Short mmCIF file of C-alpha atoms in Angstrom, two decimals:
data_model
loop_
_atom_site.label_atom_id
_atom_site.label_comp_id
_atom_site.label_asym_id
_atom_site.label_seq_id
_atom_site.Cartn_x
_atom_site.Cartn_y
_atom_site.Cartn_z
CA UNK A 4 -5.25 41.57 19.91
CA UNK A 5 -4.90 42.31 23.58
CA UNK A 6 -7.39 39.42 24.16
CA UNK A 7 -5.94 37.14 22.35
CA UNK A 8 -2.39 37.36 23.85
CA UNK A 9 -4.64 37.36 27.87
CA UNK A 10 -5.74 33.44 26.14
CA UNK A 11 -2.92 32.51 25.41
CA UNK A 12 -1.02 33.24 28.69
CA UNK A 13 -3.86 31.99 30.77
CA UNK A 14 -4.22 28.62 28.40
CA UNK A 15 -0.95 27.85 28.33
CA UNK A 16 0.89 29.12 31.74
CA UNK A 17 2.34 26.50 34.04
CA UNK A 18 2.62 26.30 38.21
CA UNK A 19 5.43 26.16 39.91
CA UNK A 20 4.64 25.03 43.58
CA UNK A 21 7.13 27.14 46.61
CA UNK A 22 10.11 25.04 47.51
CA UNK A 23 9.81 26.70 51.04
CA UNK A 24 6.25 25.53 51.55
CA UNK A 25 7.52 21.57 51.32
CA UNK A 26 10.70 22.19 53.33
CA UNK A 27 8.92 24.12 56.64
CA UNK A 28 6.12 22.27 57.86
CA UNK A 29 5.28 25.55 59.80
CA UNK A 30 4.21 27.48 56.21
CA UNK A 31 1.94 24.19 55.21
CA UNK A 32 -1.37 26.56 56.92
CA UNK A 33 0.03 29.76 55.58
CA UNK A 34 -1.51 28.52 52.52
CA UNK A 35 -5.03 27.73 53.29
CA UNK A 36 -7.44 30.56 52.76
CA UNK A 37 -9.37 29.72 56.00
CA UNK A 38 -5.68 30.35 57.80
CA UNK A 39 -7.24 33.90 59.95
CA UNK A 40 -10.61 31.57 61.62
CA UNK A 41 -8.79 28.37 61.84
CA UNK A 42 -9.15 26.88 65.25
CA UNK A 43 -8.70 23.25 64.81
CA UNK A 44 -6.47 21.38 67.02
CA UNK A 45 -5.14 17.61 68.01
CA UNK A 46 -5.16 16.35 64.34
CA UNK A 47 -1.98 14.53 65.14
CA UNK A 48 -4.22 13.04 67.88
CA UNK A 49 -1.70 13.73 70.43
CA UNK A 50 -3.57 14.28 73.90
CA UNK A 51 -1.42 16.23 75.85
CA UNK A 52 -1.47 18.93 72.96
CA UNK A 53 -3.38 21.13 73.01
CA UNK A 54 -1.74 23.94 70.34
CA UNK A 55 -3.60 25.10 67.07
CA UNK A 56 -2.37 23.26 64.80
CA UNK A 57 -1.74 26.00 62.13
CA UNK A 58 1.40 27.03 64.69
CA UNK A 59 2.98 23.66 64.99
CA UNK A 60 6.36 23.17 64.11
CA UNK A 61 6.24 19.10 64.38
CA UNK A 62 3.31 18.24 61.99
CA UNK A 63 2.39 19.69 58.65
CA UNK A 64 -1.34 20.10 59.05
CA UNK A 65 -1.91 20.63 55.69
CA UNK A 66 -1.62 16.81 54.92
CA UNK A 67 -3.90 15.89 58.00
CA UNK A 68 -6.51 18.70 57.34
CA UNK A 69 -9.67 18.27 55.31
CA UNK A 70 -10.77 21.68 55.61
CA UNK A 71 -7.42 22.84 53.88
CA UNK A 72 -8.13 25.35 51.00
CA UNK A 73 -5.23 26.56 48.83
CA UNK A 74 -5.03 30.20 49.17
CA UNK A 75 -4.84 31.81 45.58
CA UNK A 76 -3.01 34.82 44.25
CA UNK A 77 -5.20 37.76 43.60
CA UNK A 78 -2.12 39.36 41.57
CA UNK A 79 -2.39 36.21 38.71
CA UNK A 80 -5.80 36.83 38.28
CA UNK A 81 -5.44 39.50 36.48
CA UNK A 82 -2.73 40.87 33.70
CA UNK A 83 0.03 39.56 32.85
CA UNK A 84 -1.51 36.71 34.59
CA UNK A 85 1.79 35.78 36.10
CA UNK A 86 4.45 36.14 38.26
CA UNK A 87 7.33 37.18 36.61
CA UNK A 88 7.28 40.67 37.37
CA UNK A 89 6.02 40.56 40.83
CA UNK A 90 8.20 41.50 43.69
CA UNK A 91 7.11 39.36 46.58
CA UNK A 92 7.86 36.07 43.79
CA UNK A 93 11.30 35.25 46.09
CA UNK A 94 9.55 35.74 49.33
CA UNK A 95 6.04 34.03 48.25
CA UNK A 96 4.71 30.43 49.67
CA UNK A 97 1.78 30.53 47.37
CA UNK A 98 1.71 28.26 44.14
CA UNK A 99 3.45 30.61 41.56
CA UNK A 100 2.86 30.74 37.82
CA UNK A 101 5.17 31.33 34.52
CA UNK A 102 5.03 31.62 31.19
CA UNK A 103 7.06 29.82 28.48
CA UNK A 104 6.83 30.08 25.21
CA UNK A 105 8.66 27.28 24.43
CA UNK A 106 6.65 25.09 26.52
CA UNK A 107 3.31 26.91 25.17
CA UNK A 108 4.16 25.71 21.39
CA UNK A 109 5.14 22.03 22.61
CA UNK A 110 1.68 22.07 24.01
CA UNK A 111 0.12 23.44 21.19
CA UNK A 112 2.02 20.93 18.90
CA UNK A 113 0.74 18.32 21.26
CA UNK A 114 -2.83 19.21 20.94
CA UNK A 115 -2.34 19.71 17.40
CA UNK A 116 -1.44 15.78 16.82
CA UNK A 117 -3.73 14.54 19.23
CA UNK A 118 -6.75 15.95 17.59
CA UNK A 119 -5.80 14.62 14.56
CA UNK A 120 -5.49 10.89 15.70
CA UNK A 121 -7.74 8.18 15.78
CA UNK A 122 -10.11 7.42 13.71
CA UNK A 123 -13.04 10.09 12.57
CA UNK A 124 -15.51 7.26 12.55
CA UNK A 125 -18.30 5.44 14.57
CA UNK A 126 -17.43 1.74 15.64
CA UNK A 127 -20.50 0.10 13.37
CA UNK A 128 -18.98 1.68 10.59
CA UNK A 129 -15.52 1.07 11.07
CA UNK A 130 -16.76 -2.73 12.03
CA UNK A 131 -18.56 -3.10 8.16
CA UNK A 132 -15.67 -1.01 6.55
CA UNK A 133 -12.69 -3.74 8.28
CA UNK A 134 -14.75 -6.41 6.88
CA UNK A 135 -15.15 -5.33 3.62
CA UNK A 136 -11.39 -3.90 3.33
CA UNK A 137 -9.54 -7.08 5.29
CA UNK A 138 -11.79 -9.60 3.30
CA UNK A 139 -10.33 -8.31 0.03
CA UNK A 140 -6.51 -7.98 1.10
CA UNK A 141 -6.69 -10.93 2.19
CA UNK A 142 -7.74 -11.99 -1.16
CA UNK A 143 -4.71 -10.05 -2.47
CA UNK A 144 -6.72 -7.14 -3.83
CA UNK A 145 -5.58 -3.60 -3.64
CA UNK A 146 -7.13 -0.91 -1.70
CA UNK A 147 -7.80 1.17 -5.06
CA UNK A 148 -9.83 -1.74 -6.31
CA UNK A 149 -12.00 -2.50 -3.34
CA UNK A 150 -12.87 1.38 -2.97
CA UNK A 151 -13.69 1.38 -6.48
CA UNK A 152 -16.15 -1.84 -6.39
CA UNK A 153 -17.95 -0.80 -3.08
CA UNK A 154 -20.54 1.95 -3.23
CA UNK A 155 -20.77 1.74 0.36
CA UNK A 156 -17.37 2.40 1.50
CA UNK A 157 -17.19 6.56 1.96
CA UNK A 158 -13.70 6.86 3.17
CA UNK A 159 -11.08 7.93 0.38
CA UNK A 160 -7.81 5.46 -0.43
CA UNK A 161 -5.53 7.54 1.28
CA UNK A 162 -7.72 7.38 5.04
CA UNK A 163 -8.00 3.58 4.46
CA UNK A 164 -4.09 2.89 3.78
CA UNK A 165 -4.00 5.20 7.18
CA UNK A 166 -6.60 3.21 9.60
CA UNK A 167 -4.24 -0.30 7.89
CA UNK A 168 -0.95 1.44 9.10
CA UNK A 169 -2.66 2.41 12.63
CA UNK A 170 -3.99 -1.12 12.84
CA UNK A 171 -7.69 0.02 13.19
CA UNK A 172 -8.42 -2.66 10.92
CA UNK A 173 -7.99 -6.52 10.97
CA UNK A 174 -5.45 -6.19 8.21
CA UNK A 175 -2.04 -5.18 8.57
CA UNK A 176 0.54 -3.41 6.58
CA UNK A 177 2.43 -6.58 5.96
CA UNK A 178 -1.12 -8.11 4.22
CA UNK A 179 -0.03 -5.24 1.40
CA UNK A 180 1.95 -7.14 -1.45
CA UNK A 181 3.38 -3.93 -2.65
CA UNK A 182 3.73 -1.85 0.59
CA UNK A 183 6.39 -3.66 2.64
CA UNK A 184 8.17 -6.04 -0.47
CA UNK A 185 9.57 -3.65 -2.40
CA UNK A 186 12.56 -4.62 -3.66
CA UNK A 187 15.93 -2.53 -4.83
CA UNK A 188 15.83 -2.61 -8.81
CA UNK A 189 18.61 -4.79 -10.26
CA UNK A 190 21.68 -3.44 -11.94
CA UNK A 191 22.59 -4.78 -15.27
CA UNK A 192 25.85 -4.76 -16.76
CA UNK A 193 26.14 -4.23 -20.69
CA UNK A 194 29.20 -6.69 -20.83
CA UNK A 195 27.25 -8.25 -24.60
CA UNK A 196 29.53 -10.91 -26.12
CA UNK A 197 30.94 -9.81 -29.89
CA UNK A 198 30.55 -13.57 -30.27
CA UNK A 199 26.73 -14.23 -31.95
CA UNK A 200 25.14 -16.98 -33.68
CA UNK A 201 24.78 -16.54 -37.03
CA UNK A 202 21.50 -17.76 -37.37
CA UNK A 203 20.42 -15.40 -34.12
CA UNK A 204 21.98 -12.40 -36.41
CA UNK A 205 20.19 -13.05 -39.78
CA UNK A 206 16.41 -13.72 -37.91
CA UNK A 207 17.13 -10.49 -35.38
CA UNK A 208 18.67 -8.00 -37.94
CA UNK A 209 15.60 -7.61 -40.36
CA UNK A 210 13.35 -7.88 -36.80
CA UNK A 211 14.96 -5.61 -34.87
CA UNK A 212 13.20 -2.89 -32.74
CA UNK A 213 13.99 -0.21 -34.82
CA UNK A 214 11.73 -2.30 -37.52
CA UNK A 215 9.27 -2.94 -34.75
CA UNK A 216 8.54 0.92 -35.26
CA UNK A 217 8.55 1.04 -38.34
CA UNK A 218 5.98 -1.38 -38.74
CA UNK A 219 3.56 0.62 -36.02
CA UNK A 220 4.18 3.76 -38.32
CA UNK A 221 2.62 1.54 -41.22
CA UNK A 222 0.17 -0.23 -39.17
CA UNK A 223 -1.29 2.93 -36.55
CA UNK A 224 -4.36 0.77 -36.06
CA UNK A 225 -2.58 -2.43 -35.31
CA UNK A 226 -2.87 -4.10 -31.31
CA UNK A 227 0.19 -5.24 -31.21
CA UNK A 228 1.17 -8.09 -28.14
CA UNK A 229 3.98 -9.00 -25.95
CA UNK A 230 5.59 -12.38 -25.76
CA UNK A 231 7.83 -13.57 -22.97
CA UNK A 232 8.20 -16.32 -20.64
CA UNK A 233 8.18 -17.18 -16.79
CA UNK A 234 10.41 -19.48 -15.03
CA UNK A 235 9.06 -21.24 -11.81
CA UNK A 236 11.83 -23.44 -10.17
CA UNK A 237 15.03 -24.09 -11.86
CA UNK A 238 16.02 -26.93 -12.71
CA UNK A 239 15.64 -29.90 -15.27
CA UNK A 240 12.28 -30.91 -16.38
CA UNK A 241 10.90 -27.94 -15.44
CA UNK A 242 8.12 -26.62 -16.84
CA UNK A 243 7.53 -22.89 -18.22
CA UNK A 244 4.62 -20.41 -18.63
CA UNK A 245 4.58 -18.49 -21.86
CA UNK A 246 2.88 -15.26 -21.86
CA UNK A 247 0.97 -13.29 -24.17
CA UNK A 248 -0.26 -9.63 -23.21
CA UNK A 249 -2.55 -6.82 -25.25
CA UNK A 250 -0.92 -3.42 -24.16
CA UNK A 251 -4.17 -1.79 -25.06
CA UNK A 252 -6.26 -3.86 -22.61
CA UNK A 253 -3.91 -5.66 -20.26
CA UNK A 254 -5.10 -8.51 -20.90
CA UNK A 255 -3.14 -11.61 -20.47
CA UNK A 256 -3.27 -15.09 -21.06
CA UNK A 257 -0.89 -17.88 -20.24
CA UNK A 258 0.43 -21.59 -21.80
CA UNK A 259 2.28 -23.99 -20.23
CA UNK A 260 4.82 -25.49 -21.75
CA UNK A 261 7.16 -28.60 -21.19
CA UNK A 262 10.53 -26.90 -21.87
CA UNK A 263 11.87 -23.46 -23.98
CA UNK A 264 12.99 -25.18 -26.95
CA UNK A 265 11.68 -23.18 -29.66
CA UNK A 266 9.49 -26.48 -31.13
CA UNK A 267 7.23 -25.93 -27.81
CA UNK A 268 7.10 -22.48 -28.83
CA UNK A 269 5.87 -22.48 -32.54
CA UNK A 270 3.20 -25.16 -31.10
CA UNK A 271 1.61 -22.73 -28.75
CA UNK A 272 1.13 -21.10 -31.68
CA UNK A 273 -0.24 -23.70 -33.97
CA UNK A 274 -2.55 -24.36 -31.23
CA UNK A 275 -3.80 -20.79 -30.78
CA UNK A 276 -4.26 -20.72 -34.93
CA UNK A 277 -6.53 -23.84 -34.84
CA UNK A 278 -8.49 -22.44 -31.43
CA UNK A 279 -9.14 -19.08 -32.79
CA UNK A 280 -9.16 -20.05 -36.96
CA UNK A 281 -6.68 -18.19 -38.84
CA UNK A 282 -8.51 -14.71 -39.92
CA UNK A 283 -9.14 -14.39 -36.13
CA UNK A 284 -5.38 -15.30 -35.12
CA UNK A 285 -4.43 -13.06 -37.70
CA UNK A 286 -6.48 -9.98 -35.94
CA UNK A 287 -5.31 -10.67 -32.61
CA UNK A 288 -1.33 -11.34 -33.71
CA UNK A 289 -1.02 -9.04 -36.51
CA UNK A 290 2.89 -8.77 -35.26
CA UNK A 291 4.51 -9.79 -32.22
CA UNK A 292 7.18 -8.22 -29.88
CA UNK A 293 9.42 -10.56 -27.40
CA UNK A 294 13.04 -10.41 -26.30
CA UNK A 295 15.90 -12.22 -27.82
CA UNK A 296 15.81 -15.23 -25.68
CA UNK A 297 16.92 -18.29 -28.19
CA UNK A 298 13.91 -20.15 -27.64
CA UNK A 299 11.99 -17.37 -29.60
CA UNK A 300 14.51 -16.86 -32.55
CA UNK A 301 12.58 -20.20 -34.66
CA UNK A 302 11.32 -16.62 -36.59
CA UNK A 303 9.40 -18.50 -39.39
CA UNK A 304 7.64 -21.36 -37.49
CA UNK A 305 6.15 -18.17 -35.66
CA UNK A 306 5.30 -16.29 -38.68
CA UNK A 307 4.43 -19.17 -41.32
CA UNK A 308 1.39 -21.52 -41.00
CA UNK A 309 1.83 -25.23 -41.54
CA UNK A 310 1.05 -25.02 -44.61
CA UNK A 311 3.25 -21.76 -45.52
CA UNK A 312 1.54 -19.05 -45.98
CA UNK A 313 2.04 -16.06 -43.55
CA UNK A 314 0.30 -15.54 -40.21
CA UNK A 315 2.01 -13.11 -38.35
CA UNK A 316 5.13 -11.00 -37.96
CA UNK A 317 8.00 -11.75 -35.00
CA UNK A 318 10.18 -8.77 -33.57
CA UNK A 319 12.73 -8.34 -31.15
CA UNK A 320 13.30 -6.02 -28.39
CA UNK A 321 17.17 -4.40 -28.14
CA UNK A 322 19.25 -6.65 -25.91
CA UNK A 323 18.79 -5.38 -22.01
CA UNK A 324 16.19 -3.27 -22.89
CA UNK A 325 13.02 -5.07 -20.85
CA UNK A 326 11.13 -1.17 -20.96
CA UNK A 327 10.53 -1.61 -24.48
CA UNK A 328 8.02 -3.77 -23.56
CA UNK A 329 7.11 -3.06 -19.85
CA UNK A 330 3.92 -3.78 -19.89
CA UNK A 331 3.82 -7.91 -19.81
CA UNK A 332 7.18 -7.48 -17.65
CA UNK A 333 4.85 -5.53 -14.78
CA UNK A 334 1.92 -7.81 -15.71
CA UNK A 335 3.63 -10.81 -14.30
CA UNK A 336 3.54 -9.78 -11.10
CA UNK A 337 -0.09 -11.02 -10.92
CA UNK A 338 0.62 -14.01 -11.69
CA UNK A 339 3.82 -14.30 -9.03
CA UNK A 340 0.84 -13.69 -6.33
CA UNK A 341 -0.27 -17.34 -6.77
CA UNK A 342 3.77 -18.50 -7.80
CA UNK A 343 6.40 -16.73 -6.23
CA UNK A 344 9.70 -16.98 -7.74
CA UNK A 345 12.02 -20.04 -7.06
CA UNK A 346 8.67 -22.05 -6.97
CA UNK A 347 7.81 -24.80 -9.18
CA UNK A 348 4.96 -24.62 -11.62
CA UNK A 349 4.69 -28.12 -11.82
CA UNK A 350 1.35 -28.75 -10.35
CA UNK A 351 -0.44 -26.31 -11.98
CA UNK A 352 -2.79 -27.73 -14.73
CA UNK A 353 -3.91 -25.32 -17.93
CA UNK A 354 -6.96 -25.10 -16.70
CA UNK A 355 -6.04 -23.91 -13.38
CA UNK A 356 -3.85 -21.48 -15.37
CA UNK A 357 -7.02 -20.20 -17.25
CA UNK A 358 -8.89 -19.74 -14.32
CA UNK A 359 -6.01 -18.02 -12.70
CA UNK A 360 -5.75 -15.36 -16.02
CA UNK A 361 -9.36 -15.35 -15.93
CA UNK A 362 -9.41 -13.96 -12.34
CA UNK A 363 -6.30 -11.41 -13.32
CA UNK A 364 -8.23 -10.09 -16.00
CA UNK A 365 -11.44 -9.29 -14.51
CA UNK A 366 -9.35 -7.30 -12.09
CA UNK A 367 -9.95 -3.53 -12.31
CA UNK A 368 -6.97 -1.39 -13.57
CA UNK A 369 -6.59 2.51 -12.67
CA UNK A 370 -4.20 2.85 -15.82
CA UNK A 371 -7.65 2.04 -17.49
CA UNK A 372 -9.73 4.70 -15.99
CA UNK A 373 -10.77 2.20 -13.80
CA UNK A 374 -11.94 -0.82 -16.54
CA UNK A 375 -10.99 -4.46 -16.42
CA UNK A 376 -8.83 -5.85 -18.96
CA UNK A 377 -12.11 -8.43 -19.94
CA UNK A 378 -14.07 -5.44 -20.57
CA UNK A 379 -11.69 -3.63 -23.05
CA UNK A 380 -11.16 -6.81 -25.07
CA UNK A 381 -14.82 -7.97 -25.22
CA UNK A 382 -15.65 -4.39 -26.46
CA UNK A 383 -12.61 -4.62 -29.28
CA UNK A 384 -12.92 -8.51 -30.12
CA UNK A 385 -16.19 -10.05 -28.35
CA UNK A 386 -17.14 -12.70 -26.08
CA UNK A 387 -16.58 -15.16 -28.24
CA UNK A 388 -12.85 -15.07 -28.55
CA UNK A 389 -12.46 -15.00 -25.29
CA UNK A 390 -14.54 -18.02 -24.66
CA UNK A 391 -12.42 -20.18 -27.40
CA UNK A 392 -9.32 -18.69 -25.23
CA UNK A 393 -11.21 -20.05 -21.90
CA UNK A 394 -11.07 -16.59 -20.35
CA UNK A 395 -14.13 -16.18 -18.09
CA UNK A 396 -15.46 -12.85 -16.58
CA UNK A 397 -15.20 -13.25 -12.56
CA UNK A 398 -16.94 -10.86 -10.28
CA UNK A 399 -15.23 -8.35 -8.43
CA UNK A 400 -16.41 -10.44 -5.31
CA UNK A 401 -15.01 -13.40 -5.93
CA UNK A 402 -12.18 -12.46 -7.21
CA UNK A 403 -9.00 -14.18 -5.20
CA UNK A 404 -6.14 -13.12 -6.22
CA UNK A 405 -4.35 -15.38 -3.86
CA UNK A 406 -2.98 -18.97 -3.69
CA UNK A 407 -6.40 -19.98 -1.81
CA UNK A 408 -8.03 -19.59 -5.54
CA UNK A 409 -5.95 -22.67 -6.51
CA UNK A 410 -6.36 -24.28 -3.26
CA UNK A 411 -10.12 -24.13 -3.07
CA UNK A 412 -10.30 -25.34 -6.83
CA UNK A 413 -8.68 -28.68 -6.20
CA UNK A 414 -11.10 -29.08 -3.41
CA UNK A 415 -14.39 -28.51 -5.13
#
């Protein structure tokens, strides 16, 4: 539309001033729209002179004149708005304007940003929404989880990670665990040994993966969990965590142990058998899936009671193959947020280590349409369970998620 192209010149035209008007000092008055009834003189303050000072050639009244008016084009008040076409443009002292369309778009692109930044948001509400949002970073909880557990907070996910990354809020992108640590995925080399254990080949064979399926196919309504174990610092006399975790719920729990010789193993699970009485250990470990790590290949104290009779069944996961059971290897991330790797485990008591699952399990999960891992167990098994395995519901706002949980502990 003719109208819209006269906006758009108008809004986005530049000036160009005369290059003659700041070389003579004579044209400075030609400019000034008051030029024809001027009669001011002596603004130099010179007292012998007594010329008008629109004519002199020494001064440029313009810059001692406060009556000075910039004389305007009549011709770029109109269409096209400009002077590109005009003839007098060489010739002219007047302030002269153009039209780029180049420039025009890096102006619009320009507005275009700018109106977009900052934050669409008064400062009482962004004051209550930094609070609630740096309180539980800082407690190492995700941004998912704290929109999800406070009614009150009416931005989406997305704006929040934005106002973090454009430090509108207290916290800061490096208070993300997962945001700035990522770390380049390992690359394993298949270079197995033909050399094996005997014993490791007769217990594996018969529990292979492939029989791990085989056994779902028989047993659809079967939970089955994952078995595996964390390392803190390395070294001699070092303790270990071993880990249990329900796919179905992500729930995990966690036993320290003194060393991985497979004798500490089978008593985590006498242990667990006498806690939980055997027709309950038997519907929580109908079978078991963990990697081929020796300390797991004592296949019968696992399976058989003390006094014989079976309990469970053991299987094995193909060697180098940690994504056929991903779950409890993503899981243990959690529990690196209060023991980072290369750090000794040592101190930590089981009851710390209870509180610590208890804290990770009342933690809201979006692969669980937003549920806890507590939740989906007590609704399966019961509270009761789950108070012989010292697992305690925590609310969302006291969950820490952070070393501070143990810290504070101690000090109570």
């Amino acid at each position: 539309d003719p109208t819209t192209i006269s906006k758009e010149i108008k809004l986005h035209r530049y000036c160009k001033e005369s290059k003659k008007s700041e070389i003579n000092k004579c044209t400075g008055c030609k400019q000034c729209s008051n030029l024809e009834k001027c009669e001011i003189k002596k603004l130099c303050n010179k007292s012998n002179c007594n010329k008008l000072c629109k004519s002199c050639y020494f001064e440029n009244a313009r810059n001692l004149c406060s009556e000075f008016v910039q004389k305007e084009c009549q011709t770029t008040k109109r269409f096209p708005y400009t002077c590109h076409n005009c003839k007098k443009k060489n010739c002219c002292r007047l302030t002269k304007f153009y039209y780029d369309p180049n420039i025009a778009q890096k102006e619009y692109t320009n507005l275009l940003v700018n109106s977009r930044t900052g934050a669409n948001i008064v400062k009482e509400e962004l004051d209550e929404l930094d609070r609630i949002v740096s309180e539980g970073i800082k407690k190492g909880k995700s941004i998912y989880s704290i929109v999800l557990n406070n009614e009150s907070i009416t931005k989406s996910e997305r704006t929040i990670y934005r106002y973090v990354g454009n430090r509108y809020l207290e916290a800061k992108d490096i208070d993300l665990r997962n945001k700035v640590k990522m770390k380049p995925r390992k690359s394993y080399k298949n270079n197995l040994s033909n050399e094996k254990r005997v014993n490791k080949k007769e217990t594996i064979e018969p529990r292979n993966y492939e029989a791990y399926l085989k056994f779902l196919t028989a047993n659809r309504t079967a939970y089955i969990p994952q078995m595996d174990l964390v390392q803190g610092l390395k070294g001699n006399g070092e303790p270990y965590l071993m880990t249990f975790l329900f796919p179905f719920s992500n729930l995990m729990l966690g036993f320290l142990i003194k060393s991985k010789e497979q004798s500490e193993i089978v008593k985590v699970f006498n242990q667990l058998e006498e806690t939980l009485g055997l027709e309950n250990f038997k519907k929580l470990f109908p079978a078991i899936l963990t990697d081929r790590g020796n300390e797991f290949l004592d296949a019968d104290g696992i399976e058989l009671s003390k006094d014989g009779s079976k309990r469970t069944n053991v299987f094995y996961c193909d060697p180098y193959s940690s994504c056929q059971k991903p779950e409890i290897e993503r899981n243990h991330e959690f529990f690196r947020f209060y023991s980072p790797k290369e750090k000794s485990i040592k101190d930590f008591t089981q009851d710390e280590i209870d509180l610590i699952f208890s804290h990770i399990n009342s933690y809201n999960r979006k692969s669980k349409d937003d549920r806890t891992p507590y939740e989906i167990f007590e609704f399966i098994y019961g509270n009761e369970i789950l108070e012989k395995l010292n697992i305690k519901k925590i609310d969302f706002n006291e969950i820490d998620l952070t070393r501070n949980l143990i810290i504070k502990h101690r000090n109570k």
